[in-house]
């Protein structure tokens, strides 16, 4: 479908890039660094206590200028303005896209359908503050008067990944007596494992669902409700359940008092919602002051993104590099490696953010797209992943551009641990870029005293092609403010990619088909009913599973 037709429906700047690519495709970064002593200084951007080094990329000034032309040709500046203004840039669903309003710390008015959304945003933040303080201070207590110290977030997708990632990232800021749990999967194991650990008298369930119709979340919430009612009785529900949703009717139907509901709005997409009341679990764990610091950090990135010229704009540069690799080099994966244990869920969070936003094959003009859109994102915490998939990153036949995220200071400066961790993070970037030639590998073995024959036999195996791109993103420390900056940076990067690819980054229609089919298969598994006609493989799988479950 895509192949070599990338240029088919693209403009001048795209074609210019395609031409420039022919000059660049064999260029080695080693040589670029050798020729230009200022390269690292020129290709980095500082913002407050963070720095992006993007010098280890296969780019020259010409590449950047062509990419910036592409941004211009894609009307990026106008599209950024449209998002910040509250225009309905989610075209398929005719919705504004205003996660930036949730952290609009200057409180400037933002209008949707002629109505300023900021008073409602602020009112929910104030309600969150009151509630989280009451819970944390033991003023809002459980039915039997005990302090609520187990927070159980029930939600899935955008109503889970953000709160789970951020809560873990900020674990060092948790109140001493609070424990957080996350139940997302419909697999009964998720629910059972949490319920086995906690005491109902001290447990607060936060049911997060934008629509309040998601089968996984409602099934998990019902199971937890029954568990609580069995232990404490029906009257206990209002003291142990709160909801975060846009759908007051369904919340009431479920049996949660809408007094205990925290609202958000259609202009907040699920995967962009951790800044809203969907972040209630984060705020319960780390306190509202820290939650608001996270909003402050995101706001700083928003302002940087909105006002900084594109050549010095962090999310814009990251997105343009991603387009460069994905659409011209045909590097279709992207690894994200945080060198911080607390950021272990960032790759999972970004998988949804990026792939659900930009895994699209129809353009905003309703045409099938002839160029690659989103890369496959994956990753994990360093140094762990160095001992797993980094083999392929260094010597595999695919090239995987990689983001390395490093805090200069750890929350746990134990002995030499952090310096060893930092050394590894920097070494990976350098090794991926420089590689090791066959000759270097041979000489090294000889110097180490290996016999000639062995060195000859092994020299290729021990060589590294190098020329593998990385961005290094350095923070002083991962505090709530830095986390806000980091996540907002990736949100805007994703948006810019979508603009260049001319797609709607804010719907997710691709998740519907499987859900629909599951609804038709369920009764067939439960009884002898047969639903829509299936392929022979599915029919056989249904039969086999039914036989095994007997
Ligand atoms: C995110 C998606 C999706 C959504 C979940 C949960 O952008 O829309 O991941 O968050 O399907 O939906 P509810 O919050 O409505 O339960």
Coordinates of C-alpha atoms and ligand atoms in Angstrom, one line a residue:
X1 CA 0.0 0.0 0.0
X2 CA 2.8 2.5 0.9
X3 CA 6.0 1.3 -0.8
X4 CA 7.6 3.9 -3.0
X5 CA 4.5 6.0 -3.5
X6 CA 5.3 8.3 -0.6
X7 CA 5.6 11.3 -2.8
X8 CA 2.3 10.6 -4.6
X9 CA 0.0 13.1 -2.8
X10 CA 2.6 15.4 -1.2
X11 CA 3.7 18.9 -1.9
X12 CA 6.8 20.6 -2.9
X13 CA 8.6 20.5 0.5
X14 CA 8.0 16.7 0.7
X15 CA 9.5 16.2 -2.8
X16 CA 12.4 18.4 -1.9
X17 CA 13.0 16.2 1.2
X18 CA 12.8 13.1 -0.9
X19 CA 15.5 14.5 -3.2
X20 CA 17.7 15.6 -0.2
X21 CA 17.2 12.1 1.2
X22 CA 19.1 10.7 -1.7
X23 CA 22.1 12.7 -0.7
X24 CA 21.7 11.8 2.9
X25 CA 20.9 8.2 3.0
X26 CA 24.5 7.0 3.3
X27 CA 25.9 9.9 5.3
X28 CA 27.5 8.8 8.5
X29 CA 27.0 10.7 11.7
X30 CA 30.6 9.9 12.8
X31 CA 31.7 12.0 9.8
X32 CA 29.3 14.8 10.6
X33 CA 30.6 15.0 14.1
X34 CA 34.2 14.9 12.9
X35 CA 33.7 17.8 10.5
X36 CA 31.7 20.0 12.8
X37 CA 33.1 20.7 16.3
X38 CA 30.0 22.7 17.2
X39 CA 27.5 20.1 16.2
X40 CA 26.3 19.2 19.7
X41 CA 26.0 22.9 20.6
X42 CA 24.0 23.7 17.6
X43 CA 21.7 20.8 17.7
X44 CA 20.3 21.1 21.2
X45 CA 17.5 23.0 22.9
X46 CA 17.4 24.0 26.6
X47 CA 14.1 24.7 28.3
X48 CA 14.2 25.4 32.0
X49 CA 15.7 22.4 33.7
X50 CA 15.6 20.1 30.6
X51 CA 17.7 19.8 27.5
X52 CA 17.1 18.0 24.3
X53 CA 20.3 16.9 22.5
X54 CA 19.3 15.9 18.9
X55 CA 22.8 16.1 17.4
X56 CA 23.0 12.3 17.1
X57 CA 20.6 12.2 14.2
X58 CA 21.2 11.8 10.5
X59 CA 20.7 15.4 9.7
X60 CA 22.5 18.5 8.4
X61 CA 21.4 22.1 8.4
X62 CA 19.9 21.4 5.0
X63 CA 17.8 18.6 6.3
X64 CA 16.5 20.8 9.1
X65 CA 15.6 23.6 6.7
X66 CA 13.8 21.1 4.4
X67 CA 11.9 19.7 7.3
X68 CA 11.0 23.1 8.6
X69 CA 9.7 23.9 5.1
X70 CA 7.6 20.8 5.3
X71 CA 6.1 22.1 8.6
X72 CA 5.3 25.3 6.9
X73 CA 3.8 23.7 3.9
X74 CA 1.6 21.6 6.3
X75 CA 0.4 24.9 7.8
X76 CA 1.7 23.8 11.2
X77 CA 1.6 27.3 12.8
X78 CA -2.0 27.7 11.8
X79 CA -2.9 24.3 13.1
X80 CA -1.2 24.9 16.5
X81 CA -3.1 28.1 16.8
X82 CA -6.4 26.4 15.9
X83 CA -5.8 23.8 18.7
X84 CA -5.1 26.5 21.3
X85 CA -8.1 28.5 20.2
X86 CA -10.5 25.6 20.7
X87 CA -11.3 25.0 17.1
X88 CA -12.8 21.6 16.3
X89 CA -9.7 20.0 15.0
X90 CA -10.9 16.5 15.8
X91 CA -12.6 16.5 12.5
X92 CA -14.2 13.1 12.4
X93 CA -15.9 13.6 15.8
X94 CA -16.3 17.4 15.4
X95 CA -14.7 18.1 18.7
X96 CA -12.3 20.7 20.1
X97 CA -9.1 19.2 21.5
X98 CA -8.3 21.1 24.7
X99 CA -6.0 19.1 27.0
X100 CA -4.1 22.4 27.0
X101 CA -7.1 24.0 28.8
X102 CA -6.7 21.6 31.7
X103 CA -3.3 23.1 32.5
X104 CA -4.0 26.6 31.3
X105 CA -2.4 28.1 34.4
X106 CA -2.7 31.7 33.3
X107 CA -6.4 31.1 33.1
X108 CA -6.8 33.0 29.8
X109 CA -10.3 32.3 28.4
X110 CA -10.7 29.5 25.9
X111 CA -14.0 29.3 24.0
X112 CA -15.8 26.2 22.7
X113 CA -19.1 27.0 21.0
X114 CA -18.9 30.5 22.4
X115 CA -18.5 29.4 26.0
X116 CA -15.3 29.9 28.0
X117 CA -14.3 26.5 29.3
X118 CA -12.0 27.8 32.0
X119 CA -14.5 28.3 34.9
X120 CA -15.6 24.7 34.6
X121 CA -12.0 23.5 34.4
X122 CA -11.1 25.5 37.5
X123 CA -14.2 24.4 39.4
X124 CA -13.3 20.7 38.9
X125 CA -9.7 21.4 40.0
X126 CA -11.1 23.1 43.2
X127 CA -13.4 20.1 43.8
X128 CA -10.4 17.8 43.4
X129 CA -8.4 19.8 45.8
X130 CA -11.1 19.7 48.5
X131 CA -11.8 16.0 48.1
X132 CA -8.1 14.9 47.9
X133 CA -7.3 17.0 51.0
X134 CA -10.3 15.6 52.9
X135 CA -9.2 12.1 52.1
X136 CA -5.6 12.7 52.9
X137 CA -6.3 14.4 56.1
X138 CA -8.8 11.8 57.2
X139 CA -11.8 14.1 57.0
X140 CA -13.6 12.1 54.3
X141 CA -13.4 8.6 55.8
X142 CA -14.8 5.2 55.0
X143 CA -18.2 3.9 56.2
X144 CA -16.8 2.6 59.4
X145 CA -14.9 5.7 60.1
X146 CA -11.5 4.5 59.0
X147 CA -9.1 6.5 57.0
X148 CA -9.1 5.7 53.2
X149 CA -5.6 4.7 52.5
X150 CA -6.0 2.2 49.6
X151 CA -6.8 4.0 46.3
X152 CA -8.0 1.7 43.6
X153 CA -8.3 3.3 40.2
X154 CA -10.6 1.3 37.9
X155 CA -10.4 2.3 34.2
X156 CA -8.8 1.2 31.0
X157 CA -6.9 2.8 28.1
X158 CA -6.8 6.5 28.5
X159 CA -8.5 6.2 31.9
X160 CA -5.8 4.0 33.2
X161 CA -2.4 4.4 31.5
X162 CA -1.9 8.1 32.3
X163 CA -2.8 7.8 36.0
X164 CA -0.8 4.6 36.4
X165 CA 2.3 6.0 34.6
X166 CA 2.2 9.3 36.5
X167 CA 1.5 7.8 39.9
X168 CA 4.4 5.4 39.5
X169 CA 6.6 8.2 38.2
X170 CA 5.9 10.3 41.3
X171 CA 6.0 7.4 43.8
X172 CA 8.6 9.3 45.9
X173 CA 5.9 12.0 46.5
X174 CA 3.2 9.6 47.8
X175 CA 1.7 10.3 51.2
X176 CA 3.4 7.8 53.6
X177 CA 0.1 5.9 54.4
X178 CA -1.3 5.7 50.9
X179 CA -1.1 2.8 48.5
X180 CA -2.4 2.9 44.9
X181 CA -3.7 0.1 42.8
X182 CA -4.8 0.0 39.2
X183 CA -7.4 -2.4 37.8
X184 CA -7.8 -2.2 34.0
X185 CA -8.0 -5.6 32.4
X186 CA -11.2 -7.6 32.1
X187 CA -9.2 -10.6 33.1
X188 CA -10.6 -11.5 36.6
X189 CA -7.0 -11.8 37.7
X190 CA -6.6 -8.1 37.7
X191 CA -9.5 -7.6 40.1
X192 CA -8.8 -10.6 42.3
X193 CA -5.2 -9.8 42.9
X194 CA -6.0 -6.3 44.1
X195 CA -9.0 -7.3 46.2
X196 CA -7.0 -10.0 47.9
X197 CA -4.5 -7.4 49.2
X198 CA -6.8 -4.7 50.6
X199 CA -9.1 -4.0 53.5
X200 CA -12.6 -2.8 52.3
X201 CA -12.9 -0.4 55.3
X202 CA -9.9 1.6 54.1
X203 CA -10.5 1.4 50.4
X204 CA -11.6 4.1 48.0
X205 CA -12.5 3.1 44.4
X206 CA -12.1 5.7 41.8
X207 CA -14.1 4.6 38.7
X208 CA -12.6 6.4 35.7
X209 CA -14.5 6.2 32.4
X210 CA -15.2 9.1 30.1
X211 CA -18.2 7.3 28.6
X212 CA -19.1 5.1 31.6
X213 CA -20.1 2.4 29.1
X214 CA -16.8 0.6 28.7
X215 CA -17.4 -3.1 29.4
X216 CA -14.1 -3.8 31.1
X217 CA -14.4 -0.9 33.5
X218 CA -18.1 -1.4 34.3
X219 CA -17.5 -5.2 34.9
X220 CA -14.6 -4.5 37.2
X221 CA -16.5 -1.8 39.0
X222 CA -19.5 -4.1 39.5
X223 CA -17.3 -6.8 40.9
X224 CA -15.6 -4.4 43.3
X225 CA -18.9 -2.9 44.3
X226 CA -20.3 -6.4 45.2
X227 CA -17.1 -7.1 47.1
X228 CA -17.5 -4.0 49.2
X229 CA -21.3 -4.4 49.7
X230 CA -20.7 -8.0 50.9
X231 CA -18.2 -6.7 53.4
X232 CA -19.8 -3.5 54.6
X233 CA -23.4 -3.3 53.2
X234 CA -25.1 -1.2 50.6
X235 CA -25.0 2.0 52.6
X236 CA -21.2 1.9 52.4
X237 CA -21.1 2.5 48.7
X238 CA -21.2 6.4 48.8
X239 CA -18.2 6.4 51.2
X240 CA -16.1 4.1 49.1
X241 CA -16.9 4.9 45.4
X242 CA -16.3 8.0 43.4
X243 CA -16.6 8.4 39.6
X244 CA -14.8 10.4 37.0
X245 CA -16.8 10.8 33.8
X246 CA -18.5 12.9 31.2
X247 CA -21.7 10.9 31.6
X248 CA -23.7 11.8 34.7
X249 CA -26.7 9.7 33.7
X250 CA -24.7 6.4 33.5
X251 CA -22.8 7.2 36.7
X252 CA -26.2 7.7 38.5
X253 CA -27.5 4.4 36.9
X254 CA -24.5 2.6 38.3
X255 CA -25.4 3.7 41.8
X256 CA -22.8 6.4 42.4
X257 CA -24.2 9.6 43.8
X258 CA -23.4 12.3 41.3
X259 CA -22.2 14.4 44.2
X260 CA -19.3 12.0 44.2
X261 CA -18.7 12.5 40.5
X262 CA -15.9 14.5 39.0
X263 CA -16.7 15.9 35.6
X264 CA -14.7 16.3 32.4
X265 CA -15.6 17.1 28.9
X266 CA -15.8 15.9 25.3
X267 CA -13.0 18.2 24.4
X268 CA -10.6 16.0 26.4
X269 CA -9.6 12.8 24.6
X270 CA -9.1 9.7 26.7
X271 CA -5.4 9.4 26.1
X272 CA -4.9 13.1 26.8
X273 CA -6.9 13.1 30.0
X274 CA -4.5 12.6 32.9
X275 CA -4.5 16.3 33.5
X276 CA -8.3 16.3 34.2
X277 CA -10.1 14.6 37.1
X278 CA -9.0 11.3 35.5
X279 CA -5.8 12.2 37.4
X280 CA -7.7 12.0 40.7
X281 CA -5.7 8.9 41.8
X282 CA -2.4 10.8 41.1
X283 CA -3.7 13.8 43.2
X284 CA -4.8 11.5 46.0
X285 CA -1.3 9.9 46.1
X286 CA 0.9 12.9 45.7
X287 CA -1.4 15.7 46.9
X288 CA -3.0 18.5 44.9
X289 CA 0.0 20.8 45.2
X290 CA 2.1 18.3 43.4
X291 CA -0.6 17.6 40.9
X292 CA -0.8 21.3 40.1
X293 CA 3.0 21.4 39.8
X294 CA 2.6 18.7 37.1
X295 CA 0.1 21.0 35.4
X296 CA 2.5 23.9 35.7
X297 CA 5.2 21.9 33.9
X298 CA 2.9 20.9 31.1
X299 CA 1.8 24.5 30.8
X300 CA 5.4 25.6 30.4
X301 CA 5.8 23.1 27.5
X302 CA 2.5 24.3 26.0
X303 CA 3.8 27.9 26.0
X304 CA 7.1 26.8 24.6
X305 CA 5.3 24.8 21.9
X306 CA 2.9 27.7 21.1
X307 CA 5.3 30.6 21.0
X308 CA 8.7 29.2 20.1
X309 CA 9.8 29.4 16.4
X310 CA 9.8 25.9 14.9
X311 CA 13.6 25.7 14.5
X312 CA 14.0 25.8 18.3
X313 CA 10.7 24.1 19.3
X314 CA 11.3 20.8 21.1
X315 CA 8.1 19.0 20.1
X316 CA 8.3 20.3 16.5
X317 CA 11.9 19.1 16.1
X318 CA 11.2 15.7 17.6
X319 CA 8.2 15.3 15.3
X320 CA 10.1 16.3 12.2
X321 CA 12.8 13.9 13.0
X322 CA 10.3 11.2 13.4
X323 CA 8.7 12.0 10.0
X324 CA 12.2 12.1 8.5
X325 CA 13.0 8.5 9.6
X326 CA 9.6 7.0 9.2
X327 CA 8.7 8.4 5.8
X328 CA 12.1 8.8 4.1
X329 CA 14.5 6.2 5.7
X330 CA 11.6 3.8 6.2
X331 CA 12.6 3.2 9.8
X332 CA 9.2 2.3 11.2
X333 CA 9.9 1.8 14.9
X334 CA 10.8 4.1 17.7
X335 CA 12.2 3.0 21.1
X336 CA 11.8 5.1 24.2
X337 CA 14.2 4.3 27.0
X338 CA 13.8 6.1 30.3
X339 CA 16.8 5.6 32.5
X340 CA 14.7 6.0 35.6
X341 CA 12.9 3.1 37.3
X342 CA 10.0 5.4 38.3
X343 CA 9.4 6.1 34.6
X344 CA 8.9 2.4 33.8
X345 CA 5.4 2.9 32.5
X346 CA 6.2 5.8 30.2
X347 CA 6.8 3.5 27.2
X348 CA 3.4 1.8 27.7
X349 CA 1.8 5.2 28.0
X350 CA 3.4 6.5 24.9
X351 CA 2.4 3.4 22.9
X352 CA -1.2 4.4 23.4
X353 CA -0.6 8.2 23.0
X354 CA 1.3 7.8 19.7
X355 CA -0.1 4.7 18.1
X356 CA -3.7 5.3 18.9
X357 CA -3.4 8.9 17.8
X358 CA -1.4 8.4 14.6
X359 CA -2.0 4.8 13.5
X360 CA -4.4 5.9 10.8
X361 CA -4.7 5.2 7.1
X362 CA -7.3 7.7 5.9
X363 CA -6.3 11.4 5.6
X364 CA -8.2 14.5 6.7
X365 CA -9.3 14.8 3.1
X366 CA -10.9 11.3 3.2
X367 CA -8.2 9.7 1.0
X368 CA -6.3 6.5 1.6
X369 CA -2.8 7.5 2.7
X370 CA 0.2 6.4 0.6
X371 CA 3.0 7.1 3.0
X372 CA 3.8 5.5 6.4
X373 CA 2.1 7.1 9.4
X374 CA 2.9 6.2 13.1
X375 CA 6.0 4.3 13.9
X376 CA 5.6 1.3 16.3
X377 CA 6.6 2.6 19.7
X378 CA 8.1 0.3 22.4
X379 CA 10.6 0.6 25.1
X380 CA 11.4 -0.1 28.8
X381 CA 13.6 1.2 31.6
X382 CA 17.3 1.3 31.2
X383 CA 19.6 -0.4 32.0
X384 CA 17.2 -3.4 32.1
X385 CA 16.5 -3.3 28.4
X386 CA 20.2 -3.2 27.5
X387 CA 20.2 -6.8 28.5
X388 CA 17.2 -7.7 26.3
X389 CA 16.3 -6.0 23.0
X390 CA 19.4 -3.7 22.7
X391 CA 21.1 -6.5 20.8
X392 CA 18.8 -5.8 17.9
X393 CA 19.2 -2.0 18.4
X394 CA 22.9 -2.4 17.9
X395 CA 23.3 -5.2 15.4
X396 CA 19.9 -6.0 14.0
X397 CA 19.1 -5.4 10.3
X398 CA 16.4 -2.8 11.2
X399 CA 17.3 0.6 12.5
X400 CA 15.3 1.9 15.4
X401 CA 15.6 5.6 16.3
X402 CA 15.6 5.9 20.0
X403 CA 14.8 8.4 22.7
X404 CA 16.9 8.2 25.8
X405 CA 15.5 10.0 28.9
X406 CA 17.8 10.7 31.7
X407 CA 17.5 12.5 35.1
X408 CA 20.8 14.1 36.2
X409 CA 19.8 13.5 39.8
X410 CA 18.1 10.4 41.1
X411 CA 15.5 10.3 43.9
X412 CA 17.6 7.5 45.3
X413 CA 21.2 8.4 45.2
X414 CA 22.5 5.2 46.6
X415 CA 26.3 4.7 46.5
X416 CA 27.5 4.8 42.9
X417 CA 24.2 3.5 41.4
X418 CA 23.2 6.7 39.6
X419 CA 26.5 7.4 38.1
X420 CA 26.7 3.9 36.7
X421 CA 23.2 4.3 35.3
X422 CA 24.1 7.7 33.8
X423 CA 27.3 6.3 32.3
X424 CA 25.2 3.5 30.6
X425 CA 22.6 5.9 29.2
X426 CA 25.3 8.1 27.6
X427 CA 27.3 5.1 26.4
X428 CA 24.3 3.7 24.6
X429 CA 23.8 6.9 22.6
X430 CA 27.5 7.1 21.8
X431 CA 27.7 3.4 20.8
X432 CA 24.6 3.5 18.7
X433 CA 26.0 6.5 16.8
X434 CA 29.7 5.6 16.5
X435 CA 29.5 1.8 16.2
X436 CA 32.7 -0.1 15.8
X437 CA 34.3 -0.9 12.4
X438 CA 35.4 -4.4 11.5
X439 CA 39.0 -3.2 11.6
X440 CA 38.5 -1.6 15.0
X441 CA 37.0 -4.8 16.3
X442 CA 39.9 -6.8 14.9
X443 CA 42.6 -4.4 16.4
X444 CA 40.8 -4.4 19.7
X445 CA 40.9 -8.2 19.9
X446 CA 44.5 -8.3 18.9
X447 CA 45.5 -5.7 21.6
X448 CA 43.7 -7.9 24.1
X449 CA 45.9 -10.8 23.1
X450 CA 43.5 -12.8 21.0
X451 CA 45.2 -15.1 18.5
X452 CA 45.1 -13.8 14.9
X453 CA 42.9 -16.7 13.7
X454 CA 40.2 -16.0 16.4
X455 CA 40.3 -12.3 15.8
X456 CA 39.8 -12.8 12.0
X457 CA 37.0 -15.3 12.6
X458 CA 35.2 -13.0 15.0
X459 CA 35.9 -9.5 13.7
X460 CA 32.5 -9.1 11.8
X461 CA 30.5 -10.5 14.7
X462 CA 32.1 -8.0 17.0
X463 CA 31.6 -5.0 14.7
X464 CA 28.8 -2.5 15.0
X465 CA 27.5 -0.6 12.0
X466 CA 26.6 2.4 14.1
X467 CA 24.9 5.4 12.5
X468 CA 21.9 4.7 14.6
X469 CA 20.0 7.8 15.7
X470 CA 19.2 8.8 19.2
X471 CA 17.7 11.8 21.0
X472 CA 18.8 12.4 24.5
X473 CA 16.4 14.2 26.8
X474 CA 18.0 15.3 30.1
X475 CA 16.1 16.5 33.1
X476 CA 17.6 17.7 36.4
X477 CA 15.3 15.4 38.3
X478 CA 11.9 13.8 37.6
X479 CA 9.7 15.9 39.8
X480 CA 6.1 16.6 39.2
X481 CA 7.0 19.7 37.1
X482 CA 9.5 17.8 34.9
X483 CA 7.0 15.0 34.4
X484 CA 4.4 17.5 33.2
X485 CA 6.9 18.9 30.7
X486 CA 7.9 15.4 29.5
X487 CA 4.4 14.2 28.8
X488 CA 3.2 17.4 27.3
X489 CA 6.3 17.3 25.0
X490 CA 5.3 13.9 23.7
X491 CA 1.6 15.0 23.3
X492 CA 2.7 17.9 21.1
X493 CA 5.2 15.9 19.2
X494 CA 2.3 13.4 18.4
X495 CA 0.1 16.3 17.3
X496 CA 2.8 17.7 14.9
X497 CA 3.3 14.3 13.3
X498 CA -0.4 14.1 12.7
X499 CA -0.4 17.6 11.1
X500 CA 2.4 16.6 8.8
X501 CA 0.7 13.3 7.9
X502 CA -2.6 15.1 7.5
X503 CA -4.5 12.8 9.8
X504 CA -6.9 13.2 12.7
X505 CA -4.8 12.4 15.8
X506 CA -7.7 12.6 18.1
X507 CA -10.2 9.8 17.2
X508 CA -9.6 6.0 17.6
X509 CA -12.1 4.3 15.3
X510 CA -9.6 1.4 14.8
X511 CA -10.4 0.0 18.3
X512 CA -14.1 -0.5 17.5
X513 CA -14.2 -3.6 15.2
X514 CA -12.7 -6.0 17.7
X515 CA -15.1 -4.7 20.4
X516 CA -18.1 -5.3 18.1
X517 CA -17.0 -8.8 17.3
X518 CA -16.4 -9.7 21.0
X519 CA -20.0 -8.8 21.7
X520 CA -21.2 -11.2 19.1
X521 CA -18.8 -14.0 20.2
X522 CA -19.7 -13.7 24.0
X523 CA -23.2 -15.3 23.8
X524 CA -21.7 -18.0 21.6
X525 CA -19.2 -18.9 24.3
X526 CA -21.8 -18.7 27.0
X527 CA -24.5 -20.9 25.4
X528 CA -25.2 -22.8 22.2
X529 CA -26.3 -19.6 20.5
X530 CA -24.6 -18.9 17.3
X531 CA -24.2 -15.3 16.2
X532 CA -22.9 -13.8 13.0
X533 CA -21.1 -16.2 10.7
X534 CA -17.4 -16.6 11.5
X535 CA -14.5 -17.9 9.6
X536 CA -13.6 -21.5 10.1
X537 CA -10.6 -20.7 12.4
X538 CA -12.8 -18.7 14.8
X539 CA -15.5 -21.3 14.7
X540 CA -12.9 -24.0 15.6
X541 CA -11.4 -21.8 18.4
X542 CA -14.9 -21.3 19.9
X543 CA -15.6 -25.0 19.8
X544 CA -12.2 -25.9 21.3
X545 CA -12.4 -23.4 24.2
X546 CA -16.0 -24.5 25.0
X547 CA -14.8 -28.1 25.1
X548 CA -11.9 -27.2 27.4
X549 CA -14.1 -25.2 29.7
X550 CA -16.6 -28.1 30.3
Ligands
LIG1 C1 -8.3 7.0 24.4 C2 -9.3 6.1 24.0 C3 -9.5 4.8 24.9 C4 -10.3 5.1 26.1 C5 -10.7 3.8 26.7 C6 -11.6 4.0 28.0 O1 -8.0 8.0 23.9 O2 -10.4 6.7 23.8 O3 -8.3 4.3 25.3 O4 -9.7 5.9 27.0 O5 -11.4 3.0 25.8 O6 -12.8 4.7 27.7 P1 -13.7 5.3 28.8 O7 -12.9 6.3 29.5 O8 -14.8 5.9 28.1 O9 -14.1 4.1 29.7

